[in-house]
Amino acid sequence: EVQLVESGGGLVKPGGSLRLSCAASGFTFSTYTMNWVRQAPGKGLEWVSSISSSSSYIYYADSVKGRFTISRDNAKNSLYLQMNSLRAEDTAVYYCARDHYDSSGYYYEGGLDYWGQGTLVTVSS
Amino acid sequence: EIVLTQSPGTLSLSPGERATLSCRASQSISSSYLAWYQQKPGQAPRLLIYGASSRATGIPDRFSGSGSGTDFTLTISRLEPEDFAVYYCQQYGSSPRTFGQGTKVEIK
């Protein structure tokens, strides 16, 4: 069974830092592109960042570029999001999500097929 | 950045009725790289449709997607009680992988 479990959320002051983790199991983590998506309270979904299987390709939303860093450790089946210079508008539930591939795991089909339960980040003084 | 605009914001319908949700892109989405998700309160989103018209694993056939270029549609042929939720479209043809603002399907 595919599982994605986020951790590391909490309350942090503006300008502070936080590191989110996502522990993956039930699939060959090292072959999948992974993503972070966030959702502010009562708002819609916002894609934050993605990282390819070997970390060769990394992309960010403009709203977090230069402040957030995505990374992964394939040996530990883990995805990370280092968040610096946090702002009130970064307050959200942060989800990790897996790119959707076909049953062979090699052909990218599109969309995000598995999501974690999310971890809440609150930026407030 | 491709901006996705979903309409209507809220759709009030009764069980058994047909729901038609729209997603319009600010520029053409390459290769119909568009997905639809369903989200219920307190839950993570669930992938419904990818490639504009392909149903994800386990998704009932009352859900269908269509469209290309800049105009896409999610249709729920006959609403079941469990279908009342918020629906989002997302394009993944170019970075950033933007989402629409969502359409809430509520019980009339």
PDB file of C-alpha atoms in Angstrom, chain A residues 33 35 37 39 43-47 50 59-62 95 99-100 108-113 115-117, chain B residues 1 33 35 37 39 42-47 49-51 56-57 88 90 92 95-101:
ATOM      1  CA  THR A  33       9.007  12.653  -9.227  1.00  0.00           C
ATOM      2  CA  ASN A  35       5.819  17.320  -5.171  1.00  0.00           C
ATOM      3  CA  VAL A  37       1.338  21.262  -2.630  1.00  0.00           C
ATOM      4  CA  GLN A  39      -3.569  24.819   0.942  1.00  0.00           C
ATOM      5  CA  LYS A  43      -8.536  28.370   0.269  1.00  0.00           C
ATOM      6  CA  GLY A  44      -7.639  26.382  -2.827  1.00  0.00           C
ATOM      7  CA  LEU A  45      -4.660  24.269  -3.740  1.00  0.00           C
ATOM      8  CA  GLU A  46      -1.305  25.802  -4.647  1.00  0.00           C
ATOM      9  CA  TRP A  47       1.501  23.768  -6.182  1.00  0.00           C
ATOM     10  CA  SER A  50       8.599  19.378  -7.529  1.00  0.00           C
ATOM     11  CA  TYR A  59      10.981  23.563  -9.922  1.00  0.00           C
ATOM     12  CA  TYR A  60       9.387  26.120  -7.611  1.00  0.00           C
ATOM     13  CA  ALA A  61       6.376  28.385  -7.568  1.00  0.00           C
ATOM     14  CA  ASP A  62       7.374  32.036  -7.833  1.00  0.00           C
ATOM     15  CA  TYR A  95       0.878  18.001   1.306  1.00  0.00           C
ATOM     16  CA  ASP A  99       3.518  12.070  -9.755  1.00  0.00           C
ATOM     17  CA  HIS A 100       1.176   9.645 -11.473  1.00  0.00           C
ATOM     18  CA  TYR A 108       4.433   9.507 -16.724  1.00  0.00           C
ATOM     19  CA  GLU A 109       0.676   9.706 -17.172  1.00  0.00           C
ATOM     20  CA  GLY A 110      -0.029  13.036 -15.510  1.00  0.00           C
ATOM     21  CA  GLY A 111      -1.482  14.414 -12.323  1.00  0.00           C
ATOM     22  CA  LEU A 112      -0.733  13.514  -8.712  1.00  0.00           C
ATOM     23  CA  ASP A 113      -2.096  10.126  -7.691  1.00  0.00           C
ATOM     24  CA  TRP A 115      -1.160  12.374  -1.368  1.00  0.00           C
ATOM     25  CA  GLY A 116      -0.205  12.467   2.272  1.00  0.00           C
ATOM     26  CA  GLN A 117      -2.591  13.628   4.980  1.00  0.00           C
TER      27      GLN A 117
ATOM     28  CA  GLU B   1       2.452  31.101 -15.884  1.00  0.00           C
ATOM     29  CA  TYR B  33      -1.853  17.933 -19.800  1.00  0.00           C
ATOM     30  CA  ALA B  35      -5.983  16.808 -14.423  1.00  0.00           C
ATOM     31  CA  TYR B  37      -9.213  16.356  -8.475  1.00  0.00           C
ATOM     32  CA  GLN B  39     -11.482  17.171  -2.354  1.00  0.00           C
ATOM     33  CA  GLY B  42     -10.547  17.461   5.988  1.00  0.00           C
ATOM     34  CA  GLN B  43      -9.212  15.152   3.282  1.00  0.00           C
ATOM     35  CA  ALA B  44      -6.407  15.272   0.769  1.00  0.00           C
ATOM     36  CA  PRO B  45      -7.361  15.706  -2.885  1.00  0.00           C
ATOM     37  CA  ARG B  46      -8.090  12.613  -4.986  1.00  0.00           C
ATOM     38  CA  LEU B  47      -7.043  12.303  -8.619  1.00  0.00           C
ATOM     39  CA  ILE B  49      -8.944  12.547 -14.418  1.00  0.00           C
ATOM     40  CA  TYR B  50      -5.557  12.936 -16.135  1.00  0.00           C
ATOM     41  CA  GLY B  51      -4.653  13.736 -19.707  1.00  0.00           C
ATOM     42  CA  ALA B  56      -7.668   7.393 -12.749  1.00  0.00           C
ATOM     43  CA  THR B  57      -7.732   3.945 -11.186  1.00  0.00           C
ATOM     44  CA  TYR B  88      -9.977  21.429  -8.888  1.00  0.00           C
ATOM     45  CA  GLN B  90      -4.541  21.433 -12.644  1.00  0.00           C
ATOM     46  CA  TYR B  92       1.072  20.033 -15.681  1.00  0.00           C
ATOM     47  CA  SER B  95       6.008  24.928 -14.779  1.00  0.00           C
ATOM     48  CA  PRO B  96       4.569  26.160 -12.501  1.00  0.00           C
ATOM     49  CA  ARG B  97       1.969  23.392 -12.346  1.00  0.00           C
ATOM     50  CA  THR B  98      -0.957  25.647 -11.567  1.00  0.00           C
ATOM     51  CA  PHE B  99      -4.361  24.781 -10.089  1.00  0.00           C
ATOM     52  CA  GLY B 100      -7.691  26.399 -10.720  1.00  0.00           C
ATOM     53  CA  GLN B 101      -9.439  28.066  -7.791  1.00  0.00           C
TER      54      GLN B 101
END
